[in-house]
Every structure is written in structure tokens, then in C-alpha cells.
PDB file of C-alpha atoms in Angstrom:
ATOM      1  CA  UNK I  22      34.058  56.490 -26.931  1.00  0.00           C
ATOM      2  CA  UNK I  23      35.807  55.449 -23.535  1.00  0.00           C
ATOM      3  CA  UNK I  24      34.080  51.805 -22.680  1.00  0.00           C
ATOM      4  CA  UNK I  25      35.606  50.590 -19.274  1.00  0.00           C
ATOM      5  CA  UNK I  26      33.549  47.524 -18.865  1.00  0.00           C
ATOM      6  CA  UNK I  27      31.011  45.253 -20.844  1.00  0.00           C
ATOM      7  CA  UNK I  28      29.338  42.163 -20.351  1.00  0.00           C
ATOM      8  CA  UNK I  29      25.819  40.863 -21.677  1.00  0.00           C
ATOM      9  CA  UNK I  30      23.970  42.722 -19.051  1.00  0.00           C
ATOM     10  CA  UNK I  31      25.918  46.326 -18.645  1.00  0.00           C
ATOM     11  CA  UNK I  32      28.234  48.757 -20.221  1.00  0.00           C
ATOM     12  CA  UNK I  33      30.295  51.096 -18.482  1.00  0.00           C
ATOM     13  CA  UNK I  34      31.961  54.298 -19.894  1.00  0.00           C
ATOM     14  CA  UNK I  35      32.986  57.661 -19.668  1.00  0.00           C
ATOM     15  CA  UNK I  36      30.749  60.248 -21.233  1.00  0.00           C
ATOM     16  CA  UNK I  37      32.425  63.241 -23.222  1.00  0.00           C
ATOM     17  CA  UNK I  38      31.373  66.972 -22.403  1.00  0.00           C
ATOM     18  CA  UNK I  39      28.598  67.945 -24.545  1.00  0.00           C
ATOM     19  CA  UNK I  40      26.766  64.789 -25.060  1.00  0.00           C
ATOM     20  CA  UNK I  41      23.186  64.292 -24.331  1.00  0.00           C
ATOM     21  CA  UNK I  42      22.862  61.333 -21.786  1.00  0.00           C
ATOM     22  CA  UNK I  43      19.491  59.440 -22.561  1.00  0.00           C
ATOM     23  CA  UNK I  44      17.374  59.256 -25.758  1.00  0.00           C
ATOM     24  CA  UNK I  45      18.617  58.137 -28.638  1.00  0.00           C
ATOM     25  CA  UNK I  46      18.850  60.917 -31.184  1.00  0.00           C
ATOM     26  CA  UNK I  47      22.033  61.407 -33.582  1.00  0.00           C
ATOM     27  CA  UNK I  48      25.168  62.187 -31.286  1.00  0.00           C
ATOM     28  CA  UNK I  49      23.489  60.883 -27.827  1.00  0.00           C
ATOM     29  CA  UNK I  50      25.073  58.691 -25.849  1.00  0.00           C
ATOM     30  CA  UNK I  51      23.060  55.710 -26.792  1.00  0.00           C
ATOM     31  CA  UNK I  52      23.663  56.706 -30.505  1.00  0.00           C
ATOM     32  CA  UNK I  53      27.523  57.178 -29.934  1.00  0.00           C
ATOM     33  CA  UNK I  54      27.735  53.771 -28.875  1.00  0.00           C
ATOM     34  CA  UNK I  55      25.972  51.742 -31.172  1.00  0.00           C
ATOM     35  CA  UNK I  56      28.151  53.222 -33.815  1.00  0.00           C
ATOM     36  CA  UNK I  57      31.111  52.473 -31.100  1.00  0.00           C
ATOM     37  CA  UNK I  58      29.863  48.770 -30.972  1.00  0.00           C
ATOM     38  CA  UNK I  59      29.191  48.353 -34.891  1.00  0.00           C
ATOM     39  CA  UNK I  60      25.471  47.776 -34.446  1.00  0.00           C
ATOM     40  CA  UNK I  61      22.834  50.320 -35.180  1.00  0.00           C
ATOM     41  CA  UNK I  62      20.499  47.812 -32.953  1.00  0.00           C
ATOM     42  CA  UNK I  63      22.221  46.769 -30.700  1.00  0.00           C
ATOM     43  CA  UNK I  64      20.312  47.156 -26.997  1.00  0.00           C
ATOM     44  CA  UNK I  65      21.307  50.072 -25.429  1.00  0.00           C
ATOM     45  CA  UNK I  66      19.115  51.600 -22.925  1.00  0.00           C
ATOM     46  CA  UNK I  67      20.309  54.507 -20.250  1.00  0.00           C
ATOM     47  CA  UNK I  68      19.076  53.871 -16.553  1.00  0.00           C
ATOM     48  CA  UNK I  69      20.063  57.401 -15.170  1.00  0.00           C
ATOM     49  CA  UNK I  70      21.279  60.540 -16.748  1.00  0.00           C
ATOM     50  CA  UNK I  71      24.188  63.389 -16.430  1.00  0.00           C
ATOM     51  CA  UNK I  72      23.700  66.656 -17.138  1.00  0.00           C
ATOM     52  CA  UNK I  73      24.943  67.273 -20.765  1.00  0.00           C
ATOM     53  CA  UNK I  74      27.954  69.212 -20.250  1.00  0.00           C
ATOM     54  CA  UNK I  75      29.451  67.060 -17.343  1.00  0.00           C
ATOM     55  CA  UNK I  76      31.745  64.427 -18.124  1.00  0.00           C
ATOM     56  CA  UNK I  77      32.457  60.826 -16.306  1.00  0.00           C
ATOM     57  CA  UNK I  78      31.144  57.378 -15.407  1.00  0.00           C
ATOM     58  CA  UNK I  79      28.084  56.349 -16.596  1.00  0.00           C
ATOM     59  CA  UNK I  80      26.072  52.913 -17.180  1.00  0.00           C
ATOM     60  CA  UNK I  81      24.311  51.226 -19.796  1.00  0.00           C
ATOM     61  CA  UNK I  82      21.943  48.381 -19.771  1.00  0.00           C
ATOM     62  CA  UNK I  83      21.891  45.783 -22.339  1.00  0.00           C
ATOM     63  CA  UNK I  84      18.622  44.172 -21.961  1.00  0.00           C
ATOM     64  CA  UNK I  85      14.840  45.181 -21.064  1.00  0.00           C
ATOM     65  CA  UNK I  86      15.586  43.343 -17.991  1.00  0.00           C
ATOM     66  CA  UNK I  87      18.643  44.848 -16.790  1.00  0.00           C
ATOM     67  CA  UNK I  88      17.384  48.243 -17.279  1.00  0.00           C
ATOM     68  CA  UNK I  89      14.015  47.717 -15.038  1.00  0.00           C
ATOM     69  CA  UNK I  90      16.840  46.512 -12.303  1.00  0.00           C
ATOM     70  CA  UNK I  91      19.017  48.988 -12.599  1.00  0.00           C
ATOM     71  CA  UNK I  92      16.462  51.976 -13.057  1.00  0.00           C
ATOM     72  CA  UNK I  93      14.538  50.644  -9.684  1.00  0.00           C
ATOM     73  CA  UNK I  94      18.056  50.429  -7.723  1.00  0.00           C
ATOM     74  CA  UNK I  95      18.371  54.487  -8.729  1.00  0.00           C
ATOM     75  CA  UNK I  96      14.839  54.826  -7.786  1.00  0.00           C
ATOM     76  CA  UNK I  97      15.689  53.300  -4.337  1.00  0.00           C
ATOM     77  CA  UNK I  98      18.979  55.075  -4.188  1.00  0.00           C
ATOM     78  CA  UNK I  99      21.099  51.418  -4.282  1.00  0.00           C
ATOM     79  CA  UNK I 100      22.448  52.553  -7.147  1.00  0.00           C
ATOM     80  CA  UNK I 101      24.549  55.252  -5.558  1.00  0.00           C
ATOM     81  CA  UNK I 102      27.001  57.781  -7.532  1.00  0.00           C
ATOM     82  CA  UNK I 103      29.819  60.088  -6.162  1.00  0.00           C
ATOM     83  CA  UNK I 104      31.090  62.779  -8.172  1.00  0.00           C
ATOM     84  CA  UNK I 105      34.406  64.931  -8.392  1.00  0.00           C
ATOM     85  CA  UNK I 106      33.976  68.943  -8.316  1.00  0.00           C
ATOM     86  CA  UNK I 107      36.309  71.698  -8.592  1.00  0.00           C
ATOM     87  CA  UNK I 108      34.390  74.740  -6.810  1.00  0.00           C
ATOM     88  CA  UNK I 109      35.225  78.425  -5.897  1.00  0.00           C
ATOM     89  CA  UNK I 110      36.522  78.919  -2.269  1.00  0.00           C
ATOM     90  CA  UNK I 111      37.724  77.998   1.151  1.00  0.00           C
ATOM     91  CA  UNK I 112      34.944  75.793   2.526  1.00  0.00           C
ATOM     92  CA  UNK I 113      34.267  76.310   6.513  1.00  0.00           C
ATOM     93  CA  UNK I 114      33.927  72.759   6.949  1.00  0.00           C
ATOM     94  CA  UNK I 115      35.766  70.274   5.885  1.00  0.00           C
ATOM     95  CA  UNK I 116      32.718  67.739   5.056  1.00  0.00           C
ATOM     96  CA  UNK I 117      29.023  67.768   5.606  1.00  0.00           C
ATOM     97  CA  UNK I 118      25.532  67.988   3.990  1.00  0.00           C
ATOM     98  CA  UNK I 119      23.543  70.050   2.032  1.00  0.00           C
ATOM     99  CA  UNK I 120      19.779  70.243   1.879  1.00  0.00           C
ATOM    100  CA  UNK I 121      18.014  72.607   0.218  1.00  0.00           C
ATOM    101  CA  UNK I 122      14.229  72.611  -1.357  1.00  0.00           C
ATOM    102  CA  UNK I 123      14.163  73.129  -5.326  1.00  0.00           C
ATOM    103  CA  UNK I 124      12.111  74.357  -8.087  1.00  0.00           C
ATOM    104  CA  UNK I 125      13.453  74.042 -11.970  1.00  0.00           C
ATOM    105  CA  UNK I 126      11.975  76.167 -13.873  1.00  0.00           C
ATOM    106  CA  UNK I 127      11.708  74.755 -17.629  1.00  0.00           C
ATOM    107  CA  UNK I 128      11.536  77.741 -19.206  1.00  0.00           C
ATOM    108  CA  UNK I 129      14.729  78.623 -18.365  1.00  0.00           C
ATOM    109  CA  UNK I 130      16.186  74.957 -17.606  1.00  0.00           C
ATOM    110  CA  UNK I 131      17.468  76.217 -14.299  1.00  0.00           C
ATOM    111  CA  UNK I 132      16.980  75.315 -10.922  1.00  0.00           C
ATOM    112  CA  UNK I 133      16.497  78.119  -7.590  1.00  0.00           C
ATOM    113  CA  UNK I 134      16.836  76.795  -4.031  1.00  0.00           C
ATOM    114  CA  UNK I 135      13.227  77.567  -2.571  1.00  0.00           C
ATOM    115  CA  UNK I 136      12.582  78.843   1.030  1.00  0.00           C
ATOM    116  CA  UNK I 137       9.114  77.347   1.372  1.00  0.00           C
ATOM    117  CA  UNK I 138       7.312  74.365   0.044  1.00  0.00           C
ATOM    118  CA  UNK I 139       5.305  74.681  -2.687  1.00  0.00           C
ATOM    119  CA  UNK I 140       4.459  73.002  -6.411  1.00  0.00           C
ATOM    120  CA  UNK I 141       7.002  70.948  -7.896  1.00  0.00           C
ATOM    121  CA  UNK I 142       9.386  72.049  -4.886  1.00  0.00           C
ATOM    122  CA  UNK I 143      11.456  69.192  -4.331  1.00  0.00           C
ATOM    123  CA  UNK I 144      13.962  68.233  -1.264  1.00  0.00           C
ATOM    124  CA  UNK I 145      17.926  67.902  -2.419  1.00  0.00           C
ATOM    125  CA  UNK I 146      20.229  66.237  -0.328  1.00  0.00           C
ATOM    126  CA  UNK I 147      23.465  65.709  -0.992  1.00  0.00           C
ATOM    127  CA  UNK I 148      27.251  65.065   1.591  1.00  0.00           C
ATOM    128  CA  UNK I 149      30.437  66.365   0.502  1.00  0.00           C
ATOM    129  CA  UNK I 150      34.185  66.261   1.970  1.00  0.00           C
ATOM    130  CA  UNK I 151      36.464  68.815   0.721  1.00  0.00           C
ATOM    131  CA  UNK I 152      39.735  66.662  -0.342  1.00  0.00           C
ATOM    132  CA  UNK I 153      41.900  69.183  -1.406  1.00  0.00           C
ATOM    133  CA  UNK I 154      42.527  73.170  -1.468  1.00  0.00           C
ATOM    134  CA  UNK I 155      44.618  75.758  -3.620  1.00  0.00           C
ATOM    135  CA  UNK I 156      45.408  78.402  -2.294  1.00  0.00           C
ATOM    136  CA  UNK I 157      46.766  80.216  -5.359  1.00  0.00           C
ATOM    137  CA  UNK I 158      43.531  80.321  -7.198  1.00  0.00           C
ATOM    138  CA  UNK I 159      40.891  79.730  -4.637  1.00  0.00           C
ATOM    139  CA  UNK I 160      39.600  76.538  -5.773  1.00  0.00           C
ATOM    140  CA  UNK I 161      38.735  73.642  -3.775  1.00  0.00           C
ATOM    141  CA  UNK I 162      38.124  69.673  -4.711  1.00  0.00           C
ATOM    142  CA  UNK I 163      35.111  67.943  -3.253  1.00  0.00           C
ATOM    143  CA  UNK I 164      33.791  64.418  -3.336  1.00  0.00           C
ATOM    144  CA  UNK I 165      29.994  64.372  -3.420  1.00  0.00           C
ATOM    145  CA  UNK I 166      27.624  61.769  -3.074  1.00  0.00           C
ATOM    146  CA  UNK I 167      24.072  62.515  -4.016  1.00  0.00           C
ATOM    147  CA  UNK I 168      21.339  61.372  -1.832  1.00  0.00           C
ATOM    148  CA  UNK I 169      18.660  62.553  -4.193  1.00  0.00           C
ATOM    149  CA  UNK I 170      18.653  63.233  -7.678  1.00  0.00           C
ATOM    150  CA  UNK I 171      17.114  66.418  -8.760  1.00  0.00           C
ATOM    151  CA  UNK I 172      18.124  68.408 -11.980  1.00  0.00           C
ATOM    152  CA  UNK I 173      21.390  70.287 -11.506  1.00  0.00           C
ATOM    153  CA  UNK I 174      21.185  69.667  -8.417  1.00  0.00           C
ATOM    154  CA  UNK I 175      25.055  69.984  -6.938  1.00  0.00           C
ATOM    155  CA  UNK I 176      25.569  73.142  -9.371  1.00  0.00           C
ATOM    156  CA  UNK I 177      22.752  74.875  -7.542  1.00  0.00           C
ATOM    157  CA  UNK I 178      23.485  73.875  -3.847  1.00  0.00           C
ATOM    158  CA  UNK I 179      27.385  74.925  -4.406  1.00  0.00           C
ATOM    159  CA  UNK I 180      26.346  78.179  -6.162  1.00  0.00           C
ATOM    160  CA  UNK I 181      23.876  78.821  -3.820  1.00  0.00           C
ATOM    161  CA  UNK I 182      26.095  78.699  -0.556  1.00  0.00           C
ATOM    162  CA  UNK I 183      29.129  81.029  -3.181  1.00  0.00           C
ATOM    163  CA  UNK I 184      30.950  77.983  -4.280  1.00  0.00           C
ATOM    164  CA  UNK I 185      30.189  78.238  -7.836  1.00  0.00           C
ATOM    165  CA  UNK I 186      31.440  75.226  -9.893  1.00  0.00           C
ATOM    166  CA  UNK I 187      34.030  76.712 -12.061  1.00  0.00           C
ATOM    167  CA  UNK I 188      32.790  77.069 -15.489  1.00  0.00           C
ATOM    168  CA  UNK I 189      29.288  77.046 -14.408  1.00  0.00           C
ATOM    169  CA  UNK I 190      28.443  79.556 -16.550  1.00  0.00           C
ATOM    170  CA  UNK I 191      24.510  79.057 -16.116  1.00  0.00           C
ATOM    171  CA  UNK I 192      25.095  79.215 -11.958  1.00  0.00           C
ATOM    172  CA  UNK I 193      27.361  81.969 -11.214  1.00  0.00           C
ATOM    173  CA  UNK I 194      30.752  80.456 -12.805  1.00  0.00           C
ATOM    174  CA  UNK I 195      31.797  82.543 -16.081  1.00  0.00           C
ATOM    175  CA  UNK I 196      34.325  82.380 -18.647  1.00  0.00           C
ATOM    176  CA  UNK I 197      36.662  83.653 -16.284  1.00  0.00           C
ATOM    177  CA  UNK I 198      37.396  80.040 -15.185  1.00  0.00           C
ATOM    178  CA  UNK I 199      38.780  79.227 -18.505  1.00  0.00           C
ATOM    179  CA  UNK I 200      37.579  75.315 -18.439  1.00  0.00           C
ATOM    180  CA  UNK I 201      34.743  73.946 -19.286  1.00  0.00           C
ATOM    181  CA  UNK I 202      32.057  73.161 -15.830  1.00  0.00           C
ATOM    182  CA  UNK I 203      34.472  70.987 -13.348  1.00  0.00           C
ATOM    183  CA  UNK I 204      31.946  68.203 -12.507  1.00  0.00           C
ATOM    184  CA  UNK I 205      33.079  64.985 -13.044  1.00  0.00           C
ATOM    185  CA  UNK I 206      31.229  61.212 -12.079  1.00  0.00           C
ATOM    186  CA  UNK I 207      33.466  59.833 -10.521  1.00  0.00           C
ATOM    187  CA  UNK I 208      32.295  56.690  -9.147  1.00  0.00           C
ATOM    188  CA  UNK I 209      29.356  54.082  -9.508  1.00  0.00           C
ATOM    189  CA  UNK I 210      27.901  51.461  -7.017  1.00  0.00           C
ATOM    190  CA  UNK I 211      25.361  48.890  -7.789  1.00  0.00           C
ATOM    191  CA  UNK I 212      24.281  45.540  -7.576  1.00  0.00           C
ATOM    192  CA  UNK I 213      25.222  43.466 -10.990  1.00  0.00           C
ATOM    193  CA  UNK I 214      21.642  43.292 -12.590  1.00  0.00           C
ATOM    194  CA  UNK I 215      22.367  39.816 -13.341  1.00  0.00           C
ATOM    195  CA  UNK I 216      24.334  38.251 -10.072  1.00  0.00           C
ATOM    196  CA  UNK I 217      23.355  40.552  -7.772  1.00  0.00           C
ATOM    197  CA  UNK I 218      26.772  41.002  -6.723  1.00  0.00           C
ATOM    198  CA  UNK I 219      27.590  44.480  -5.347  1.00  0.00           C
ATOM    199  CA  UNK I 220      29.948  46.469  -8.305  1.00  0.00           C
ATOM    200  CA  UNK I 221      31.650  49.424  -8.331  1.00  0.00           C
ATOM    201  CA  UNK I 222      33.816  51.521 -10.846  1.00  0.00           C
ATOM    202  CA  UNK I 223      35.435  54.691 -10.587  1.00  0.00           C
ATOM    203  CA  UNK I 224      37.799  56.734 -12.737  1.00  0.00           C
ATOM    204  CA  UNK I 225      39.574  59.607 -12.471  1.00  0.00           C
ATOM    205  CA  UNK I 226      39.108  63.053 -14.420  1.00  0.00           C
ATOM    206  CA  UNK I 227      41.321  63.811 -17.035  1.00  0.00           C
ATOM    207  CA  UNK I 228      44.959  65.435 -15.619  1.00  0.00           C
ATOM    208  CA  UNK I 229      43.784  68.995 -17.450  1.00  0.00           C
ATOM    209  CA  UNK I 230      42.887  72.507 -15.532  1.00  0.00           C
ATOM    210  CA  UNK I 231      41.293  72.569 -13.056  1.00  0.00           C
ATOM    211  CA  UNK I 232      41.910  68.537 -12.294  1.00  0.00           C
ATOM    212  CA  UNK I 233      45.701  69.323 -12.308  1.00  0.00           C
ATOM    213  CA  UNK I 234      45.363  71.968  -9.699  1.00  0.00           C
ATOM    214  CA  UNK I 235      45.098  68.927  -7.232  1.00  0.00           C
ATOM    215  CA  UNK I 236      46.944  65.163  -6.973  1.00  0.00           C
ATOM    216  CA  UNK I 237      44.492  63.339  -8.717  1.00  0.00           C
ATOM    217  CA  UNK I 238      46.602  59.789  -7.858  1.00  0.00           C
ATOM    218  CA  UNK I 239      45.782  60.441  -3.936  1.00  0.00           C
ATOM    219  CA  UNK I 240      41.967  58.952  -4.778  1.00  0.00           C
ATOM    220  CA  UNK I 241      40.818  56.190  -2.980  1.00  0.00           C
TER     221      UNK I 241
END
């Protein structure tokens, strides 16, 4: 387990492929680090959640108190993320928005962009700028940054406009790709839950296809 930063309020690290973000079963994040941090109790509470097979930033609160901060800066959208994704395509524009309305059905744990309002329809808005293109196998790097936070919400907007996530096998991607889905959280911003000072970390993706397609060191 990857831990960036820790202090007495907040832990930051990067989540492996395949984990489950929140709860704290056997092999969840919160489980993972306890055993990473030699203390089956220690306080360890998640505050907002990634998708279990995306990899990347995330942040853990050490206290009851840090977590009711942190959980009401994501509920007021202080807390702000932007994410890495390697999608399928020449994008028209080189940055913009997408906004879509959504429905996830639980019964099949996927979401479908809606065309009218309706039960549990929810707005998604997200911007993206396309950093990067390769021409030799169609892919292109984006930088997201979510404005809302519905379930698989950037995997469905991409998809939906035909720029599939590679290995997004449940939204249009297939095995084809040869990695596993190329969404990656890239960076976190939030005020400390104890100073109040504005924070930020961000970290790279791992130099392995499809990352390596593109000159990772060029971030800012």
C-alpha cells in the first residue's frame, strides 16, 4: 500500500486496481491499511469513493471529526478531484464540458445517459482538456475534473459521445485494449480538516500501456 502523506487528521494514498474503496470488509481499502499501519483499530474512515477497478489518489480521515469536514467539503464540491483518462479517438475539441442526465440501474450496476427527466435521473457535469493524442493507436489523454459525482459517471459520458475508456469493458471498451480501464485520480484539492489550509496532491499513473503512450513528466 502506496501512502503519500499522513498526519493525525488525513491519509493520502494511491489505491490499487481492484480494491473496494469504502467499507471495511477483508481486502477494502480501509482494511488494507490498517494492516499497512499495524493496527486493526486504528481510525480509518473513507470520505469519498472510486470506482473499484480505477486506480489513484485517494483520502482518508483519521478522526470522526475530520471525516464530517471532509465528507461536507465533497458534498459542497470544495473538495474537488481531477482525474487522468486514456480514451478512444480524436476529440473535436480540444477542451470543454459534458452534461448529460443519468439513471444507474442497480440491477445491472450500470449507468445510461437519459434524454428526459425522470426518477432517480440525475444531472452529470463534468470539463475535460484533451492533453495529448496518438495517432498510431487512436487514443487520446484527457484531464477531467468532475463537477458532480454520480456513479461511473466519466465512463458513461466518454462512452456515450464514442470515446470509450480503454478497457472499459462494462461501457463499450473490450479486451481488445489489452490494459486494464485507463482511469486514473490524479489529483486532490481540499481544505486541511484541521488548519483549514487549502492542500493539494497529485501523482502520476504508473509509466505502463496506455500511460506510456503519452509524456507523463509534461504534467503540471
Amino acid at each position: 500500500m502506496d501512502i503519500l502523506y499522513e498526519d493525525a487528521r488525513i491519509l493520502v494514498c494511491i489505491k490499487p486496481a481492484g480494491v473496494v474503496s469504502a467499507g471495511d470488509d477483508e481486502g477494502s481499502m480501509i482494511d488494507l491499511l490498517r494492516k499497512e499501519l499495524s493496527d486493526a483499530h486504528a481510525c480509518v474512515r473513507s470520505v469519498h469513493r472510486l470506482d473499484a477497478q480505477v486506480s489513484g489518489l485517494m483520502v482518508f480521515a483519521r478522526s470522526q471529526a475530520a471525516a464530517s469536514i471532509l465528507s461536507e467539503q465533497v458534498r459542497t464540491r470544495e473538495f474537488e478531484k481531477e482525474y487522468l483518462a486514456a480514451a478512444h479517438g480524436r476529440f473535436k475539441e480540444s477542451a470543454g464540458q459534458m452534461e448529460d442526465l443519468l439513471w444507474y440501474n442497480r440491477s445491472l450496476r450500470k449507468s445510461r445517459v437519459m434524454q428526459e427527466p425522470g426518477k432517480d435521473v440525475k444531472r452529470a457535469l463534468l470539463s475535460y482538456e484533451v492533453l495529448a493524442y496518438c495517432e498510431d493507436r487512436d487514443v487520446s489523454l484527457v484531464r477531467i475534473r468532475l463537477h458532480t459525482g454520480r456513479t461511473h459517471q466519466i465512463r458513461v459520458q466518454f462512452a456515450s459521445r464514442d470515446h470509450a475508456l480503454l478497457g472499459d469493458r462494462k461501457y463499450c471498451a473490450g479486451e481488445q485494449d489489452g490494459c486494464r480501464i485507463a482511469l486514473w485520480s490524479y489529483k486532490l484539492s481540499f481544505l486541511h480538516p484541521q488548519s483549514g489550509q487549502p492542500i493539494a496532491f497529485s501523482a502520476p499513473p504508473p509509466a505502463v500501456f496506455p500511460w506510456n503512450l503519452f509524456n507523463l513528466s509534461e504534467l503540471s
